[in-house]
GROMACS .gro file of C-alpha atoms in nm:
model
  348
    1UNK     CA    1  -0.475  -2.705  -0.711
    2UNK     CA    2  -0.314  -2.671  -0.367
    3UNK     CA    3   0.028  -2.795  -0.476
    4UNK     CA    4   0.359  -2.702  -0.308
    5UNK     CA    5   0.432  -2.459  -0.589
    6UNK     CA    6   0.108  -2.272  -0.536
    7UNK     CA    7   0.135  -2.275  -0.155
    8UNK     CA    8   0.476  -2.104  -0.195
    9UNK     CA    9   0.297  -1.837  -0.400
   10UNK     CA   10   0.048  -1.777  -0.118
   11UNK     CA   11  -0.237  -1.998  -0.235
   12UNK     CA   12  -0.496  -2.117   0.022
   13UNK     CA   13  -0.805  -2.337   0.008
   14UNK     CA   14  -1.020  -2.026   0.068
   15UNK     CA   15  -0.884  -1.873  -0.254
   16UNK     CA   16  -0.979  -2.193  -0.439
   17UNK     CA   17  -1.342  -2.153  -0.338
   18UNK     CA   18  -1.342  -1.796  -0.475
   19UNK     CA   19  -1.158  -1.895  -0.790
   20UNK     CA   20  -1.374  -2.183  -0.913
   21UNK     CA   21  -1.682  -1.978  -1.010
   22UNK     CA   22  -1.460  -1.737  -1.211
   23UNK     CA   23  -1.291  -2.007  -1.418
   24UNK     CA   24  -1.277  -1.945  -1.794
   25UNK     CA   25  -1.254  -2.247  -2.026
   26UNK     CA   26  -0.894  -2.320  -2.127
   27UNK     CA   27  -0.745  -2.099  -1.857
   28UNK     CA   28  -0.514  -2.172  -1.562
   29UNK     CA   29  -0.455  -1.991  -1.234
   30UNK     CA   30  -0.149  -1.774  -1.173
   31UNK     CA   31  -0.023  -1.482  -0.969
   32UNK     CA   32   0.108  -1.158  -1.115
   33UNK     CA   33   0.472  -1.126  -1.008
   34UNK     CA   34   0.582  -0.838  -1.228
   35UNK     CA   35   0.423  -0.551  -1.420
   36UNK     CA   36   0.596  -0.330  -1.670
   37UNK     CA   37   0.383  -0.100  -1.885
   38UNK     CA   38   0.112  -0.316  -2.050
   39UNK     CA   39   0.292  -0.647  -1.996
   40UNK     CA   40   0.254  -0.876  -1.695
   41UNK     CA   41   0.464  -1.170  -1.578
   42UNK     CA   42   0.237  -1.436  -1.433
   43UNK     CA   43   0.362  -1.734  -1.234
   44UNK     CA   44   0.143  -2.040  -1.275
   45UNK     CA   45   0.173  -2.388  -1.132
   46UNK     CA   46   0.420  -2.499  -1.401
   47UNK     CA   47   0.588  -2.186  -1.548
   48UNK     CA   48   0.608  -1.813  -1.585
   49UNK     CA   49   0.423  -1.648  -1.876
   50UNK     CA   50   0.451  -1.302  -2.025
   51UNK     CA   51   0.091  -1.190  -2.053
   52UNK     CA   52  -0.124  -0.916  -2.205
   53UNK     CA   53  -0.475  -0.825  -2.103
   54UNK     CA   54  -0.775  -0.972  -2.279
   55UNK     CA   55  -0.960  -0.704  -2.477
   56UNK     CA   56  -1.285  -0.763  -2.289
   57UNK     CA   57  -1.105  -0.714  -1.958
   58UNK     CA   58  -0.972  -0.375  -2.062
   59UNK     CA   59  -1.307  -0.280  -2.210
   60UNK     CA   60  -1.512  -0.366  -1.900
   61UNK     CA   61  -1.271  -0.200  -1.650
   62UNK     CA   62  -1.431   0.121  -1.527
   63UNK     CA   63  -1.104   0.246  -1.376
   64UNK     CA   64  -0.738   0.149  -1.389
   65UNK     CA   65  -0.761   0.018  -1.034
   66UNK     CA   66  -0.966  -0.281  -1.167
   67UNK     CA   67  -0.678  -0.393  -1.390
   68UNK     CA   68  -0.417  -0.643  -1.260
   69UNK     CA   69  -0.138  -0.534  -1.026
   70UNK     CA   70   0.150  -0.723  -0.872
   71UNK     CA   71   0.010  -0.970  -0.619
   72UNK     CA   72  -0.318  -1.030  -0.797
   73UNK     CA   73  -0.444  -1.386  -0.868
   74UNK     CA   74  -0.564  -1.420  -1.224
   75UNK     CA   75  -0.701  -1.673  -1.473
   76UNK     CA   76  -0.478  -1.684  -1.784
   77UNK     CA   77  -0.490  -1.869  -2.112
   78UNK     CA   78  -0.145  -1.978  -2.228
   79UNK     CA   79   0.016  -2.033  -2.562
   80UNK     CA   80   0.370  -2.152  -2.498
   81UNK     CA   81   0.549  -1.888  -2.291
   82UNK     CA   82   0.295  -1.616  -2.377
   83UNK     CA   83  -0.045  -1.574  -2.223
   84UNK     CA   84  -0.357  -1.360  -2.191
   85UNK     CA   85  -0.511  -1.250  -1.861
   86UNK     CA   86  -0.885  -1.326  -1.873
   87UNK     CA   87  -1.006  -1.267  -1.520
   88UNK     CA   88  -0.877  -1.085  -1.210
   89UNK     CA   89  -0.983  -1.247  -0.881
   90UNK     CA   90  -1.125  -1.033  -0.596
   91UNK     CA   91  -0.851  -0.893  -0.372
   92UNK     CA   92  -0.818  -0.986  -0.005
   93UNK     CA   93  -0.619  -0.666   0.060
   94UNK     CA   94  -0.502  -0.378  -0.155
   95UNK     CA   95  -0.252  -0.102  -0.085
   96UNK     CA   96  -0.414   0.195  -0.258
   97UNK     CA   97  -0.343   0.566  -0.290
   98UNK     CA   98  -0.490   0.847  -0.496
   99UNK     CA   99  -0.301   0.895  -0.823
  100UNK     CA  100  -0.059   1.189  -0.819
  101UNK     CA  101  -0.198   1.523  -0.937
  102UNK     CA  102  -0.554   1.648  -0.962
  103UNK     CA  103  -0.712   1.339  -1.117
  104UNK     CA  104  -0.967   1.172  -0.882
  105UNK     CA  105  -0.877   0.813  -0.933
  106UNK     CA  106  -0.727   0.530  -0.726
  107UNK     CA  107  -0.389   0.362  -0.790
  108UNK     CA  108  -0.340   0.014  -0.643
  109UNK     CA  109   0.023  -0.036  -0.550
  110UNK     CA  110   0.006  -0.403  -0.450
  111UNK     CA  111  -0.264  -0.666  -0.390
  112UNK     CA  112  -0.317  -0.962  -0.154
  113UNK     CA  113  -0.049  -0.866   0.088
  114UNK     CA  114  -0.039  -0.970   0.456
  115UNK     CA  115   0.215  -0.717   0.582
  116UNK     CA  116   0.299  -0.358   0.481
  117UNK     CA  117   0.654  -0.263   0.575
  118UNK     CA  118   0.667   0.117   0.602
  119UNK     CA  119   1.035   0.201   0.551
  120UNK     CA  120   1.193   0.530   0.640
  121UNK     CA  121   1.554   0.624   0.705
  122UNK     CA  122   1.725   0.777   1.006
  123UNK     CA  123   1.865   1.064   0.811
  124UNK     CA  124   1.697   1.371   0.659
  125UNK     CA  125   1.418   1.136   0.539
  126UNK     CA  126   1.298   1.085   0.896
  127UNK     CA  127   0.958   1.248   0.925
  128UNK     CA  128   0.687   1.131   1.164
  129UNK     CA  129   0.412   1.297   0.964
  130UNK     CA  130   0.511   1.105   0.655
  131UNK     CA  131   0.523   0.778   0.851
  132UNK     CA  132   0.166   0.850   0.971
  133UNK     CA  133   0.043   0.904   0.616
  134UNK     CA  134   0.189   0.572   0.509
  135UNK     CA  135   0.037   0.416   0.817
  136UNK     CA  136  -0.312   0.544   0.733
  137UNK     CA  137  -0.267   0.398   0.385
  138UNK     CA  138  -0.155   0.063   0.537
  139UNK     CA  139  -0.456   0.047   0.775
  140UNK     CA  140  -0.695   0.105   0.489
  141UNK     CA  141  -0.533  -0.181   0.292
  142UNK     CA  142  -0.642  -0.444   0.541
  143UNK     CA  143  -0.288  -0.569   0.593
  144UNK     CA  144  -0.073  -0.555   0.905
  145UNK     CA  145   0.151  -0.249   0.923
  146UNK     CA  146   0.510  -0.265   1.052
  147UNK     CA  147   0.733   0.045   1.072
  148UNK     CA  148   1.097  -0.004   0.973
  149UNK     CA  149   1.357   0.261   1.059
  150UNK     CA  150   1.642   0.190   0.825
  151UNK     CA  151   1.995   0.329   0.825
  152UNK     CA  152   2.030   0.298   1.203
  153UNK     CA  153   2.402   0.301   1.137
  154UNK     CA  154   2.373   0.668   1.040
  155UNK     CA  155   2.293   0.783   1.394
  156UNK     CA  156   2.475   0.741   1.722
  157UNK     CA  157   2.165   0.624   1.908
  158UNK     CA  158   1.846   0.511   1.728
  159UNK     CA  159   1.647   0.489   2.055
  160UNK     CA  160   1.516   0.850   2.049
  161UNK     CA  161   1.386   0.798   1.695
  162UNK     CA  162   1.219   0.469   1.799
  163UNK     CA  163   1.058   0.636   2.101
  164UNK     CA  164   0.927   0.928   1.889
  165UNK     CA  165   0.787   0.690   1.624
  166UNK     CA  166   0.626   0.463   1.882
  167UNK     CA  167   0.445   0.765   2.025
  168UNK     CA  168   0.294   0.837   1.687
  169UNK     CA  169   0.206   0.480   1.580
  170UNK     CA  170   0.047   0.380   1.910
  171UNK     CA  171   0.139   0.019   1.991
  172UNK     CA  172   0.263  -0.095   1.651
  173UNK     CA  173   0.596  -0.267   1.603
  174UNK     CA  174   0.885  -0.032   1.522
  175UNK     CA  175   1.202  -0.202   1.402
  176UNK     CA  176   1.536  -0.009   1.381
  177UNK     CA  177   1.762  -0.181   1.128
  178UNK     CA  178   2.062  -0.128   0.904
  179UNK     CA  179   1.991  -0.300   0.567
  180UNK     CA  180   2.342  -0.200   0.450
  181UNK     CA  181   2.508  -0.406   0.724
  182UNK     CA  182   2.228  -0.657   0.785
  183UNK     CA  183   2.163  -0.543   1.140
  184UNK     CA  184   1.812  -0.625   1.262
  185UNK     CA  185   1.691  -0.750   0.922
  186UNK     CA  186   1.612  -1.098   1.053
  187UNK     CA  187   1.334  -0.947   1.265
  188UNK     CA  188   1.139  -0.884   0.941
  189UNK     CA  189   1.152  -1.251   0.844
  190UNK     CA  190   0.926  -1.333   1.137
  191UNK     CA  191   0.640  -1.164   0.949
  192UNK     CA  192   0.700  -1.359   0.628
  193UNK     CA  193   0.662  -1.733   0.690
  194UNK     CA  194   0.592  -1.964   0.399
  195UNK     CA  195   0.313  -1.837   0.180
  196UNK     CA  196   0.280  -1.493   0.342
  197UNK     CA  197   0.330  -1.180   0.133
  198UNK     CA  198   0.478  -0.848   0.238
  199UNK     CA  199   0.518  -0.521   0.050
  200UNK     CA  200   0.785  -0.255   0.110
  201UNK     CA  201   0.670   0.106   0.073
  202UNK     CA  202   0.851   0.432   0.137
  203UNK     CA  203   1.013   0.735  -0.024
  204UNK     CA  204   1.292   0.706  -0.277
  205UNK     CA  205   1.630   0.675  -0.110
  206UNK     CA  206   1.528   0.514   0.219
  207UNK     CA  207   1.696   0.183   0.127
  208UNK     CA  208   1.405  -0.036   0.017
  209UNK     CA  209   1.605  -0.214  -0.257
  210UNK     CA  210   1.895  -0.274  -0.018
  211UNK     CA  211   1.651  -0.425   0.226
  212UNK     CA  212   1.503  -0.648  -0.042
  213UNK     CA  213   1.849  -0.772  -0.130
  214UNK     CA  214   1.918  -0.854   0.233
  215UNK     CA  215   1.596  -1.048   0.265
  216UNK     CA  216   1.672  -1.235  -0.058
  217UNK     CA  217   2.030  -1.305   0.060
  218UNK     CA  218   2.157  -1.191  -0.285
  219UNK     CA  219   2.187  -0.874  -0.488
  220UNK     CA  220   1.893  -0.879  -0.725
  221UNK     CA  221   1.755  -0.525  -0.694
  222UNK     CA  222   1.970  -0.238  -0.814
  223UNK     CA  223   2.060   0.011  -0.541
  224UNK     CA  224   2.161   0.375  -0.578
  225UNK     CA  225   2.373   0.623  -0.390
  226UNK     CA  226   2.223   0.917  -0.205
  227UNK     CA  227   2.313   1.268  -0.323
  228UNK     CA  228   2.508   1.423  -0.041
  229UNK     CA  229   2.394   1.775  -0.132
  230UNK     CA  230   2.028   1.716  -0.040
  231UNK     CA  231   2.022   1.359   0.093
  232UNK     CA  232   1.775   1.257  -0.179
  233UNK     CA  233   1.767   0.914  -0.335
  234UNK     CA  234   1.727   0.810  -0.697
  235UNK     CA  235   1.450   0.586  -0.824
  236UNK     CA  236   1.645   0.261  -0.845
  237UNK     CA  237   1.329   0.053  -0.853
  238UNK     CA  238   1.123   0.141  -1.165
  239UNK     CA  239   0.855  -0.122  -1.147
  240UNK     CA  240   0.675  -0.343  -0.896
  241UNK     CA  241   0.790  -0.700  -0.855
  242UNK     CA  242   0.715  -0.995  -0.625
  243UNK     CA  243   1.014  -1.205  -0.507
  244UNK     CA  244   1.023  -1.543  -0.335
  245UNK     CA  245   1.233  -1.539  -0.018
  246UNK     CA  246   1.467  -1.830   0.071
  247UNK     CA  247   1.263  -1.890   0.390
  248UNK     CA  248   0.938  -1.934   0.195
  249UNK     CA  249   0.774  -1.597   0.226
  250UNK     CA  250   0.717  -1.343  -0.053
  251UNK     CA  251   0.802  -0.975  -0.075
  252UNK     CA  252   0.692  -0.702  -0.319
  253UNK     CA  253   0.926  -0.412  -0.398
  254UNK     CA  254   0.778  -0.083  -0.512
  255UNK     CA  255   0.923   0.238  -0.661
  256UNK     CA  256   0.974   0.524  -0.416
  257UNK     CA  257   0.669   0.743  -0.359
  258UNK     CA  258   0.730   1.115  -0.370
  259UNK     CA  259   0.364   1.192  -0.306
  260UNK     CA  260   0.118   1.010  -0.075
  261UNK     CA  261  -0.228   1.124  -0.151
  262UNK     CA  262  -0.480   0.924   0.049
  263UNK     CA  263  -0.763   0.723  -0.112
  264UNK     CA  264  -1.005   0.605   0.155
  265UNK     CA  265  -1.296   0.692   0.384
  266UNK     CA  266  -1.249   0.788   0.746
  267UNK     CA  267  -1.237   0.431   0.872
  268UNK     CA  268  -0.864   0.398   0.804
  269UNK     CA  269  -0.808   0.729   0.982
  270UNK     CA  270  -1.004   0.605   1.283
  271UNK     CA  271  -0.789   0.295   1.304
  272UNK     CA  272  -0.464   0.486   1.296
  273UNK     CA  273  -0.575   0.766   1.531
  274UNK     CA  274  -0.756   0.532   1.770
  275UNK     CA  275  -0.672   0.759   2.066
  276UNK     CA  276  -0.848   1.053   1.901
  277UNK     CA  277  -1.137   0.830   1.799
  278UNK     CA  278  -1.178   0.724   2.157
  279UNK     CA  279  -1.175   1.085   2.278
  280UNK     CA  280  -1.431   1.180   2.013
  281UNK     CA  281  -1.689   0.950   2.178
  282UNK     CA  282  -1.678   1.181   2.480
  283UNK     CA  283  -1.751   1.501   2.287
  284UNK     CA  284  -2.078   1.677   2.370
  285UNK     CA  285  -2.191   1.668   2.007
  286UNK     CA  286  -2.189   1.358   1.791
  287UNK     CA  287  -2.088   1.554   1.483
  288UNK     CA  288  -1.811   1.748   1.661
  289UNK     CA  289  -1.545   1.872   1.423
  290UNK     CA  290  -1.295   1.921   1.711
  291UNK     CA  291  -1.248   2.285   1.620
  292UNK     CA  292  -1.428   2.544   1.839
  293UNK     CA  293  -1.732   2.346   1.955
  294UNK     CA  294  -1.810   2.354   2.330
  295UNK     CA  295  -1.755   2.031   2.514
  296UNK     CA  296  -1.500   1.893   2.266
  297UNK     CA  297  -1.307   1.625   2.449
  298UNK     CA  298  -1.037   1.619   2.181
  299UNK     CA  299  -0.955   1.989   2.219
  300UNK     CA  300  -0.970   1.960   2.594
  301UNK     CA  301  -0.713   1.677   2.580
  302UNK     CA  302  -0.490   1.896   2.366
  303UNK     CA  303  -0.509   2.190   2.600
  304UNK     CA  304  -0.446   1.958   2.900
  305UNK     CA  305  -0.135   1.824   2.732
  306UNK     CA  306  -0.277   1.469   2.719
  307UNK     CA  307  -0.289   1.464   2.342
  308UNK     CA  308   0.015   1.612   2.165
  309UNK     CA  309  -0.079   1.917   1.963
  310UNK     CA  310   0.133   1.805   1.669
  311UNK     CA  311  -0.051   1.471   1.651
  312UNK     CA  312  -0.385   1.652   1.666
  313UNK     CA  313  -0.281   1.883   1.381
  314UNK     CA  314  -0.171   1.585   1.167
  315UNK     CA  315  -0.505   1.417   1.236
  316UNK     CA  316  -0.696   1.728   1.128
  317UNK     CA  317  -0.490   1.754   0.810
  318UNK     CA  318  -0.555   1.393   0.705
  319UNK     CA  319  -0.924   1.416   0.800
  320UNK     CA  320  -0.978   1.733   0.597
  321UNK     CA  321  -0.796   1.574   0.303
  322UNK     CA  322  -1.014   1.265   0.317
  323UNK     CA  323  -1.332   1.469   0.339
  324UNK     CA  324  -1.227   1.683   0.039
  325UNK     CA  325  -1.155   1.363  -0.150
  326UNK     CA  326  -1.502   1.232  -0.066
  327UNK     CA  327  -1.656   1.547  -0.211
  328UNK     CA  328  -1.452   1.507  -0.530
  329UNK     CA  329  -1.556   1.140  -0.556
  330UNK     CA  330  -1.922   1.234  -0.524
  331UNK     CA  331  -1.890   1.510  -0.782
  332UNK     CA  332  -1.720   1.273  -1.026
  333UNK     CA  333  -1.996   1.013  -0.965
  334UNK     CA  334  -2.270   1.269  -1.034
  335UNK     CA  335  -2.091   1.391  -1.352
  336UNK     CA  336  -2.063   1.032  -1.480
  337UNK     CA  337  -2.425   0.962  -1.392
  338UNK     CA  338  -2.529   1.281  -1.577
  339UNK     CA  339  -2.337   1.178  -1.886
  340UNK     CA  340  -2.502   0.839  -1.876
  341UNK     CA  341  -2.847   0.984  -1.838
  342UNK     CA  342  -2.793   1.228  -2.129
  343UNK     CA  343  -2.704   0.936  -2.351
  344UNK     CA  344  -3.025   0.751  -2.268
  345UNK     CA  345  -3.331   0.803  -2.487
  346UNK     CA  346  -3.651   0.857  -2.284
  347UNK     CA  347  -3.992   0.755  -2.410
  348UNK     CA  348  -4.224   1.043  -2.512
   0.00000   0.00000   0.00000
């Protein structure tokens, strides 16, 4: 199974060991490279097939997050150029957020990625708090995060923006680039050698599609102009798609996200705010909320100017959001359990 075609799609021997027990008679392996509505384009060893979901797969899925997304490895049965997805393989990594609105449900943006490129722009889109929210999402995914400051041509000196971002992301790579003019884009190729998969995430209008075109060395993705009145971008990418790069890597483009609601426990938060996590270990109380408790090392660091107050406030906001999400998850779980119990007949 480990042919050149599959290696270029990101296949590894470890995946083969996971795939074999899930094999369905008459099916072949493939990777989802495009998803539009209920149709999926799956690349197999020999061809691309337009696929639908098997009825049993839809029926057994408890949530939409269990259904295929771009980047997933799947078993498909083929009939000519059409196919049916029978099984979705377990994901190595998954970039996941809470769906927009009040619904307590996860939305998987991309699966089995090695690198998450968090793209923002050096214009009115530049917002450290927004970068941090994307970064928490990236940490939770299990993939390596890289921060990309696009539109460096829009400012006289990008260095102050880089310095401010580096202060927030604590040791991660921050790459100032201009996708429009190709400046600095080659630095991203280092993270995408043959068989490695990256995903580009960010708000609409930050230049993700222009960056994809630069990496592909051709204009495949449609790009849009920015409204000068409010510096807002249009949604030029309307679906998620995986592209093969000329150098052998793979990249997934995603539509712009206007809302980043987190879907995780506090482990992703601890990874991103590692400095605050380290300070927490010195608090007097193990369950310190870093509010008004005596002996709080985090608050002491803020008052001493060691920990920037803005960073502390952003940490508190994300922590409170994640804890509220946990409560809603538990409430939903209990409601579903109650419905299940009410539908069960008990013996007299």
